[in-house]
mmCIF file of C-alpha atoms and ligand atoms in Angstrom:
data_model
loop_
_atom_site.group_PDB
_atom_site.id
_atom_site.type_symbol
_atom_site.label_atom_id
_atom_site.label_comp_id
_atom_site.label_asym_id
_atom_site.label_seq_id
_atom_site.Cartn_x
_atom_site.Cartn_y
_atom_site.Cartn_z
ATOM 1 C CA UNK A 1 135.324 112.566 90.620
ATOM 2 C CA UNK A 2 137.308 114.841 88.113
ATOM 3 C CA UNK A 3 139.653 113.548 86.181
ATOM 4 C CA UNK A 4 142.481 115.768 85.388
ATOM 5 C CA UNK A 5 144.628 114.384 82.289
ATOM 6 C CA UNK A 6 147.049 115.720 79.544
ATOM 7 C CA UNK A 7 150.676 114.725 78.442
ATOM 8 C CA UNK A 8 153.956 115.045 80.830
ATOM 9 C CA UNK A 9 155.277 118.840 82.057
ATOM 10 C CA UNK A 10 151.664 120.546 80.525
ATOM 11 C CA UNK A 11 150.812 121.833 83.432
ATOM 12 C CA UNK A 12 148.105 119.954 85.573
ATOM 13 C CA UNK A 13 150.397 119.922 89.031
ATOM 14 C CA UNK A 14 150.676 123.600 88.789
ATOM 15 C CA UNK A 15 147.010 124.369 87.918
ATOM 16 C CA UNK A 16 145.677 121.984 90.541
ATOM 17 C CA UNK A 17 148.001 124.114 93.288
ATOM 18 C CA UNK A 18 146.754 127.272 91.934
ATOM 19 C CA UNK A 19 143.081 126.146 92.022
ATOM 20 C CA UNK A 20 143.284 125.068 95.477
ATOM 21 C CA UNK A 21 145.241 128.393 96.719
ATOM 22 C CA UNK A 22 142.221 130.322 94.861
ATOM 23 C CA UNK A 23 139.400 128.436 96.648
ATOM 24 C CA UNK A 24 141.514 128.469 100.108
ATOM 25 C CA UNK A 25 139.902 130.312 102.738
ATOM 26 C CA UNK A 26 142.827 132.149 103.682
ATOM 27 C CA UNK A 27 141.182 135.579 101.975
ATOM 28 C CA UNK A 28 144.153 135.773 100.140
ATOM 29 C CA UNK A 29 143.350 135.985 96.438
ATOM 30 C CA UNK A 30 147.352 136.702 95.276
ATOM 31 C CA UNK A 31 148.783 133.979 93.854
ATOM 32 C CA UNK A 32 152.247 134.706 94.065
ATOM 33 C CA UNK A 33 155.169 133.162 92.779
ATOM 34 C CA UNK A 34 154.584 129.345 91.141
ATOM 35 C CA UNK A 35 154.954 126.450 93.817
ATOM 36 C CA UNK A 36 157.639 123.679 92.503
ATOM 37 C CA UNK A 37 156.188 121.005 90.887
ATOM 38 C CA UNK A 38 157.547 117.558 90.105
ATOM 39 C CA UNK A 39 156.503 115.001 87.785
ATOM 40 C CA UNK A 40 153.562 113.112 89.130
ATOM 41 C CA UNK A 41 154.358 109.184 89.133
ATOM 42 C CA UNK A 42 151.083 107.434 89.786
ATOM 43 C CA UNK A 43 148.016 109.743 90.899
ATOM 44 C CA UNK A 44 147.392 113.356 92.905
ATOM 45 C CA UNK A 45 144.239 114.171 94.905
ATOM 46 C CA UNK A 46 143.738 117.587 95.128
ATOM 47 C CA UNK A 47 140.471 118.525 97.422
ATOM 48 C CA UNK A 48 138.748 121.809 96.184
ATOM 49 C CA UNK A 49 136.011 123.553 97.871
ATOM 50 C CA UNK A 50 133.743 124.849 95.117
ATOM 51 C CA UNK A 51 130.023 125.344 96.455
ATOM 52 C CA UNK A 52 130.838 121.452 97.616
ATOM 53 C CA UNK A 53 133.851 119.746 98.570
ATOM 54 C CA UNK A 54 134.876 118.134 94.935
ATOM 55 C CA UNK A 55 138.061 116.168 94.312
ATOM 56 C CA UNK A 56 140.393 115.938 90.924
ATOM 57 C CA UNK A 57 142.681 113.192 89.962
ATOM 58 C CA UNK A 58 145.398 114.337 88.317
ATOM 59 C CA UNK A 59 147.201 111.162 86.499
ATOM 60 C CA UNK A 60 150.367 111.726 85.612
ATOM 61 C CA UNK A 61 150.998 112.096 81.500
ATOM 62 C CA UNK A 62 153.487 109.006 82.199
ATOM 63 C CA UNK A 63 150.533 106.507 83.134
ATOM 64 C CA UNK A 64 148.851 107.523 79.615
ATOM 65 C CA UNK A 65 148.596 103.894 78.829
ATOM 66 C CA UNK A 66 146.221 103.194 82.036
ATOM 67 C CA UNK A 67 144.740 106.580 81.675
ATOM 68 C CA UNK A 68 141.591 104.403 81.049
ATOM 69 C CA UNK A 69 141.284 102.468 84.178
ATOM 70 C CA UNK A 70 140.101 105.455 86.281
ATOM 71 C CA UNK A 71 137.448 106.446 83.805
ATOM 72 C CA UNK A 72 134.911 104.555 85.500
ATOM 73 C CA UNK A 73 133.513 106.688 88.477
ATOM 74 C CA UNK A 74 134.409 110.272 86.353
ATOM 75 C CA UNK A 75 131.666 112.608 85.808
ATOM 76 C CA UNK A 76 134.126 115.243 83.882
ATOM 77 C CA UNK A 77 137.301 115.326 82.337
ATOM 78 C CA UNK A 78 140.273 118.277 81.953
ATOM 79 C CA UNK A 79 142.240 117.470 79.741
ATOM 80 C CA UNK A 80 145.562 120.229 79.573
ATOM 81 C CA UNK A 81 147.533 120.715 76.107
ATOM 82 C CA UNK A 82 150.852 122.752 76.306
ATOM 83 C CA UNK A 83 150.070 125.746 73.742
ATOM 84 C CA UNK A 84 153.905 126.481 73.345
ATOM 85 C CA UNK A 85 155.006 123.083 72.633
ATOM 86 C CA UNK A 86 153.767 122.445 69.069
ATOM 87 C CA UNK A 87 155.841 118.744 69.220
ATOM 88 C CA UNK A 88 153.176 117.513 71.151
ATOM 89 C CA UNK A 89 150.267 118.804 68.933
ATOM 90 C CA UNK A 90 149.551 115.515 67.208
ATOM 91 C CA UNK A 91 149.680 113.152 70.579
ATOM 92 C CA UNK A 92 147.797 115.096 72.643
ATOM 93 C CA UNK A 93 145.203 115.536 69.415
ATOM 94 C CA UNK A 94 145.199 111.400 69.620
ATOM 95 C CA UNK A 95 144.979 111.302 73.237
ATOM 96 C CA UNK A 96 141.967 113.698 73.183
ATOM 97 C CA UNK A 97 140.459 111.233 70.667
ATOM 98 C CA UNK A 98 140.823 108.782 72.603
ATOM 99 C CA UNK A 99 139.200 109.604 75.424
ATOM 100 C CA UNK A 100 136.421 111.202 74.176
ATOM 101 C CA UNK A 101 135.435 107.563 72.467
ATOM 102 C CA UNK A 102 135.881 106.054 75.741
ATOM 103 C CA UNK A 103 132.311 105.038 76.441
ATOM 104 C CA UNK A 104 132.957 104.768 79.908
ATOM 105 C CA UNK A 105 133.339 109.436 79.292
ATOM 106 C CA UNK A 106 130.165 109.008 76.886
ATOM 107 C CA UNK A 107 128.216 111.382 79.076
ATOM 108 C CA UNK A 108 131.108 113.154 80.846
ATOM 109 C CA UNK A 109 131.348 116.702 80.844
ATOM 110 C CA UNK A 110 135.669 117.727 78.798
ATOM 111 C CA UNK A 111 137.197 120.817 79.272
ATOM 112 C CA UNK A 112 139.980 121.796 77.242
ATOM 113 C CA UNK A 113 142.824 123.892 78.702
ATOM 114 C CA UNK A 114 145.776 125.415 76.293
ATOM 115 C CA UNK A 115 148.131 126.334 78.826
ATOM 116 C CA UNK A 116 151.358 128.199 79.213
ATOM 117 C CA UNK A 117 149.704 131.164 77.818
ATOM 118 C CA UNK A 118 152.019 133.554 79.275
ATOM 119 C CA UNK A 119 154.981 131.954 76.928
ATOM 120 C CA UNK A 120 155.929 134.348 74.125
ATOM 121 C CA UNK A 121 156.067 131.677 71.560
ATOM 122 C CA UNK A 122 153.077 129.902 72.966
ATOM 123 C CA UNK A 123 150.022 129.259 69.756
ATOM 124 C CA UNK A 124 146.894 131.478 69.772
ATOM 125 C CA UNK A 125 143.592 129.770 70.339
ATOM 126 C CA UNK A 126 142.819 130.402 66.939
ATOM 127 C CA UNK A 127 146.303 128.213 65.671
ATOM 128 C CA UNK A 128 145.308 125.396 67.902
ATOM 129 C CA UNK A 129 141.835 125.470 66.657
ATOM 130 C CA UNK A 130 142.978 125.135 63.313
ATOM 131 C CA UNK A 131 145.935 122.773 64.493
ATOM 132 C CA UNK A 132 143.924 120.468 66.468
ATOM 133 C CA UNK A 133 141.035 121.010 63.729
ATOM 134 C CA UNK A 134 138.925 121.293 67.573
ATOM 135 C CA UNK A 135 135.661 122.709 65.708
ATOM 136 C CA UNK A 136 135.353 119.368 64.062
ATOM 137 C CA UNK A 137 135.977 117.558 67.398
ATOM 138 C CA UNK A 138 133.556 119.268 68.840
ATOM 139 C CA UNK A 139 130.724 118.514 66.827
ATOM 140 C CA UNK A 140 131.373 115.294 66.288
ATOM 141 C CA UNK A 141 131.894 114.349 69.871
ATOM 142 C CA UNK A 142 128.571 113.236 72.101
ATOM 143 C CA UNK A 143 130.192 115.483 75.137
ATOM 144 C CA UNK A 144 129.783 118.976 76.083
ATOM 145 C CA UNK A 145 133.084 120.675 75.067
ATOM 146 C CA UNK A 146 134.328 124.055 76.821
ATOM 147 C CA UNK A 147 137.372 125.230 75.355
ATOM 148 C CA UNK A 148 139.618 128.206 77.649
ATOM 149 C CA UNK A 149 143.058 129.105 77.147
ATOM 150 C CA UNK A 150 145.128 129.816 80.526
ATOM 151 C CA UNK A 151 148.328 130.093 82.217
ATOM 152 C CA UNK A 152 148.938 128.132 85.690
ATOM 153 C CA UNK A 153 152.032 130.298 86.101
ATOM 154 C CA UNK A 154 150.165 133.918 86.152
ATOM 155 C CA UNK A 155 147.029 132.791 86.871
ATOM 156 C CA UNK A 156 145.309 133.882 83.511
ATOM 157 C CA UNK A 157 141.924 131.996 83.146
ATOM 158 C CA UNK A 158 141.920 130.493 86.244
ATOM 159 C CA UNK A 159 138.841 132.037 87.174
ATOM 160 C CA UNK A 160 137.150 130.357 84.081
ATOM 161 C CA UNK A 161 138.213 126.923 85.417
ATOM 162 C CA UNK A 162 136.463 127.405 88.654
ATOM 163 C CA UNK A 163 133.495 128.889 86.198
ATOM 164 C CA UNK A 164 133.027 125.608 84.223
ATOM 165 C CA UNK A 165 133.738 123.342 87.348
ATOM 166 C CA UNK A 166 130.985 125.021 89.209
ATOM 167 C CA UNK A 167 128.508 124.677 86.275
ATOM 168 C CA UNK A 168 129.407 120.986 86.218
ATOM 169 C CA UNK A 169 127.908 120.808 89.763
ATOM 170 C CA UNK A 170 124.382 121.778 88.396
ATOM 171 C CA UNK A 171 124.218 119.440 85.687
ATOM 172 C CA UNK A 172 121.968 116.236 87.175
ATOM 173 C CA UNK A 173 124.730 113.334 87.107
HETATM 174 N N1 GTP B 1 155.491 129.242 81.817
HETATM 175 C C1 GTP B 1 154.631 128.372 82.326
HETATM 176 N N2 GTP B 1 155.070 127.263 82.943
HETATM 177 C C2 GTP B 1 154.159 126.422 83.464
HETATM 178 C C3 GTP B 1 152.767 126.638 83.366
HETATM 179 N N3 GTP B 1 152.120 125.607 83.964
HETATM 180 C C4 GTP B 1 153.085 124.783 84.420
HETATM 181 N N4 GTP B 1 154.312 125.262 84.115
HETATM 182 C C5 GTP B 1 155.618 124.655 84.435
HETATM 183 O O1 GTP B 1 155.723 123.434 83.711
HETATM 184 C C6 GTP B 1 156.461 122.472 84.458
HETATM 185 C C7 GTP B 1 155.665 121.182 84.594
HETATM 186 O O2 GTP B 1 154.497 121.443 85.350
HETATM 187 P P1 GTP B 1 153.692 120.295 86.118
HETATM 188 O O3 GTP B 1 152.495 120.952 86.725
HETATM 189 O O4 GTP B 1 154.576 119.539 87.026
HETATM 190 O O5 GTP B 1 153.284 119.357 84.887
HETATM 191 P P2 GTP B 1 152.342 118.058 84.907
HETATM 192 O O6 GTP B 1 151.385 118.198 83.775
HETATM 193 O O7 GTP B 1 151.766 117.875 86.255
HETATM 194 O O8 GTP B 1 153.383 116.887 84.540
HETATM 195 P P3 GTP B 1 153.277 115.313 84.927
HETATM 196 O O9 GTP B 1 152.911 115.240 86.368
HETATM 197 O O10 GTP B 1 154.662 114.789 84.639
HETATM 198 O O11 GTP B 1 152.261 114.675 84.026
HETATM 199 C C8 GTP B 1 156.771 123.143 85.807
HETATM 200 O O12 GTP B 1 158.053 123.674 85.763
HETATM 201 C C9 GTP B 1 155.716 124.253 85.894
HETATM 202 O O13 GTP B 1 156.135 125.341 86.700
HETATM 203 C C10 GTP B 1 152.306 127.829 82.697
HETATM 204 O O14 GTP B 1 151.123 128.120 82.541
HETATM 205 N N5 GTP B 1 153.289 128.652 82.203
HETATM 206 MG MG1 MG B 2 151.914 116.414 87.670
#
């Protein structure tokens, strides 16, 4: 089981939709325009074909406060950040610590998405590093971190997501 967390309106309904359109079997690689999204209340299980069938659970960025009761049967963790919202820097920063000193995610896999890249006023990976101070987190964290900077909207590192979730299927669990 994925886990697919990160604050409310960041972006994980969209990306989920996207992912699943990109690993559909309908030969049609075109995204097209975004698919509405609305808030997710409770959980979303998204099926993806990647090599194997895997699935993510998206929980909504309202259940943050029981964010920790699925962490039990998760082998790796998404966790989405809004790059052009800098007023939710500093929660999401606590969020991420949080979760990565969850010891049931001791040995889980995290990958970092700063999305909305295709925002003008959205923050370079190189701001959020410095913002979120991620170098740091990284080293001092027991998981593998992969960082990658994409847009759910146009599709921009999309292909990197599938990249990391099919490495994920190599590591021994
Ligand atoms: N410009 C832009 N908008 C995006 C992007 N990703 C998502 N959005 C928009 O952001 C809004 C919220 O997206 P959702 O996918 O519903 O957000 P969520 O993280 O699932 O939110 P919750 O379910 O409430 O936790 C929607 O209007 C999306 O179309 C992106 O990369 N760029
Ligand atoms: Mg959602």
């Amino acid at each position: 089981m994925y886990l697919l967390l990160g604050a409310s309106g960041v972006g994980k309904t969209l990306l989920v939709k996207r992912l699943q359109k990109l690993c559909s079997k309908d030969g049609s690689r075109e995204l097209g325009e975004p698919p509405p999204t609305l808030p997710t209340v409770g959980t979303n299980l998204t099926d993806l074909l990647i090599q194997k069938k895997i699935t993510i659970r998206e929980l909504g960025g309202c259940m943050g406060p029981i964010w920790p009761s699925y962490y039990g049967d998760c082998s790796a963790v998404l966790f989405m950040i809004d790059a052009a919202n800098p007023t939710q820097i500093s929660s999401s920063c606590v969020q991420l610590l949080s979760l990565l000193s969850a010891e049931q995610l001791a040995s889980a896999s995290v990958l970092i998405l700063f999305n909305k890249i295709d925002l003008p006023c959205y923050m370079s990976l190189v701001e959020m590093k410095s913002l979120f101070r991620i170098q740091d987190i990284i080293s001092c964290a027991n998981q593998p971190i992969t960082v990658v900077e994409t847009s759910a909207r146009d599709g921009t590192g999309l292909p990197d997501v599938l990249q990391w979730l099919r490495s994920t299927l190599k590591e021994p669990s």
